[in-house]
XYZ file of N, CA and C in Angstrom:
210
model
N -19.046 -37.402 -15.999
C -19.228 -36.015 -15.633
C -17.936 -35.393 -15.086
N -17.176 -36.128 -14.274
C -15.964 -35.593 -13.674
C -14.703 -36.153 -14.315
N -14.808 -36.839 -15.421
C -13.629 -37.358 -16.085
C -13.224 -38.701 -15.536
N -11.976 -39.053 -15.728
C -11.422 -40.344 -15.319
C -11.486 -40.487 -13.804
N -12.190 -41.508 -13.281
C -12.287 -41.674 -11.823
C -10.952 -42.032 -11.178
N -9.952 -42.417 -11.955
C -8.644 -42.740 -11.392
C -7.708 -41.543 -11.341
N -8.125 -40.407 -11.865
C -7.272 -39.222 -11.881
C -7.155 -38.631 -10.477
N -6.018 -38.026 -10.187
C -5.828 -37.384 -8.886
C -5.038 -36.092 -9.057
N -5.165 -35.240 -8.072
C -4.453 -33.966 -8.054
C -3.728 -33.854 -6.723
N -2.483 -33.393 -6.769
C -1.714 -33.161 -5.555
C -1.456 -31.665 -5.432
N -1.772 -31.100 -4.282
C -1.529 -29.679 -4.028
C -0.426 -29.548 -2.992
N 0.375 -28.504 -3.142
C 1.456 -28.261 -2.197
C 1.316 -26.831 -1.676
N 1.296 -26.681 -0.354
C 1.166 -25.375 0.285
C 2.554 -24.844 0.600
N 2.898 -23.675 0.045
C 4.187 -23.043 0.309
C 3.936 -21.607 0.764
N 3.902 -21.385 2.084
C 3.666 -20.021 2.570
C 4.862 -19.129 2.257
N 4.604 -17.973 1.666
C 5.666 -17.077 1.223
C 5.459 -15.700 1.849
N 6.518 -15.177 2.440
C 6.509 -13.827 2.988
C 7.249 -12.934 2.004
N 6.630 -11.834 1.613
C 7.239 -10.910 0.652
C 7.289 -9.513 1.237
N 8.292 -8.725 0.816
C 8.434 -7.341 1.268
C 8.472 -6.416 0.055
N 7.785 -5.292 0.210
C 7.714 -4.277 -0.836
C 7.968 -2.920 -0.196
N 8.608 -2.017 -0.927
C 8.856 -0.669 -0.412
C 8.457 0.335 -1.484
N 7.786 1.401 -1.042
C 7.451 2.505 -1.939
C 7.536 3.806 -1.157
N 7.858 4.863 -1.842
C 7.909 6.188 -1.212
C 6.717 7.042 -1.631
N 5.711 6.431 -2.210
C 4.568 7.169 -2.741
C 3.496 7.461 -1.694
N 3.691 7.048 -0.451
C 2.682 7.234 0.586
C 3.312 7.862 1.817
N 2.507 8.606 2.580
C 2.943 9.172 3.847
C 2.745 8.135 4.949
N 3.472 8.272 6.048
C 3.407 7.297 7.142
C 2.000 7.149 7.704
N 1.220 8.213 7.734
C -0.122 8.150 8.318
C -1.219 7.941 7.276
N -0.838 7.827 6.014
C -1.825 7.695 4.938
C -2.420 6.290 4.892
N -3.733 6.215 4.715
C -4.407 4.925 4.618
C -4.332 4.418 3.175
N -3.949 3.165 3.023
C -3.896 2.561 1.694
C -5.302 2.151 1.293
N -5.762 2.607 0.149
C -7.130 2.331 -0.290
C -7.177 1.393 -1.491
N -6.049 0.929 -1.927
C -6.011 0.029 -3.077
C -4.685 -0.696 -3.113
N -4.473 -1.403 -4.187
C -3.248 -2.175 -4.347
C -2.057 -1.240 -4.535
N -0.955 -1.535 -3.866
C 0.293 -0.811 -4.054
C 1.073 -1.552 -5.133
N 1.376 -0.853 -6.211
C 2.070 -1.488 -7.330
C 3.546 -1.110 -7.261
N 4.360 -2.066 -6.873
C 5.806 -1.876 -6.804
C 6.468 -3.244 -6.854
N 7.749 -3.277 -7.153
C 8.466 -4.545 -7.238
C 8.763 -5.107 -5.853
N 8.770 -6.402 -5.764
C 9.137 -7.113 -4.537
C 10.641 -6.945 -4.326
N 11.056 -6.571 -3.100
C 12.493 -6.447 -2.831
C 13.053 -7.680 -2.135
N 12.160 -8.537 -1.616
C 12.612 -9.698 -0.845
C 11.465 -10.671 -0.711
N 11.777 -11.961 -0.710
C 10.765 -12.976 -0.405
C 11.447 -14.176 0.231
N 10.695 -14.882 1.047
C 11.241 -16.031 1.765
C 10.132 -17.044 1.987
N 10.441 -18.310 1.798
C 9.517 -19.392 2.121
C 9.469 -19.501 3.646
N 8.300 -19.340 4.237
C 8.174 -19.359 5.697
C 8.569 -20.698 6.305
N 8.422 -21.777 5.553
C 8.821 -23.092 6.061
C 10.328 -23.197 6.255
N 11.100 -22.336 5.594
C 12.558 -22.387 5.676
C 13.126 -21.473 6.757
N 12.275 -20.693 7.425
C 12.735 -19.788 8.478
C 12.726 -20.479 9.833
N 13.657 -20.082 10.704
C 13.624 -20.536 12.090
C 12.410 -19.914 12.777
N 12.029 -20.456 13.935
C 10.882 -19.916 14.670
C 11.103 -18.467 15.085
N 12.350 -18.116 15.409
C 12.695 -16.742 15.774
C 13.825 -16.298 14.858
N 13.593 -15.227 14.118
C 14.621 -14.695 13.220
C 14.661 -13.186 13.352
N 15.773 -12.609 12.997
C 15.921 -11.159 12.987
C 16.402 -10.712 11.618
N 15.929 -9.553 11.190
C 16.259 -9.034 9.866
C 16.579 -7.552 9.962
N 17.448 -7.084 9.092
C 17.757 -5.660 8.979
C 17.242 -5.147 7.645
N 16.632 -3.980 7.668
C 16.262 -3.287 6.442
C 17.392 -2.319 6.138
N 18.058 -2.519 5.015
C 19.226 -1.720 4.650
C 18.879 -0.832 3.453
N 19.333 0.425 3.510
C 19.148 1.343 2.386
C 20.507 1.727 1.831
N 20.670 1.606 0.530
C 21.867 2.085 -0.148
C 21.570 3.519 -0.577
N 22.106 4.472 0.137
C 21.784 5.878 -0.130
C 22.397 6.380 -1.434
N 23.403 5.683 -1.938
C 24.006 6.098 -3.207
C 23.058 5.880 -4.383
N 22.325 4.762 -4.362
C 21.435 4.485 -5.498
C 19.963 4.378 -5.104
N 19.640 4.558 -3.808
C 18.244 4.574 -3.370
C 17.563 3.226 -3.294
N 18.335 2.144 -3.320
C 17.728 0.816 -3.250
C 17.696 0.316 -1.813
N 16.846 -0.682 -1.577
C 16.698 -1.285 -0.262
C 16.958 -2.778 -0.356
N 17.359 -3.365 0.771
C 17.546 -4.814 0.861
C 17.203 -5.244 2.280
N 16.814 -6.481 2.419
C 16.568 -7.070 3.732
C 17.584 -8.184 3.912
N 18.346 -8.116 5.013
C 19.396 -9.105 5.263
C 19.198 -9.713 6.649
N 19.603 -10.953 6.786
C 19.501 -11.670 8.051
C 20.394 -11.010 9.090
N 19.871 -10.824 10.292
C 20.627 -10.178 11.374
C 21.702 -11.106 11.905
């Protein structure tokens, strides 16, 4: 019923923090569904120190954003 009794599966948990930015919403607007936009940054939480600082940087020439370590 369950296949080969000697078979096994290994799972690996990798917590990931992701950041997204969009200008399609107002600061006080409630999000009622999924926000569809590209990820601008991601980091494996296991690789971060317990206390970290980050800067959100905007390139005003081309309108892009980046997150950099403080």
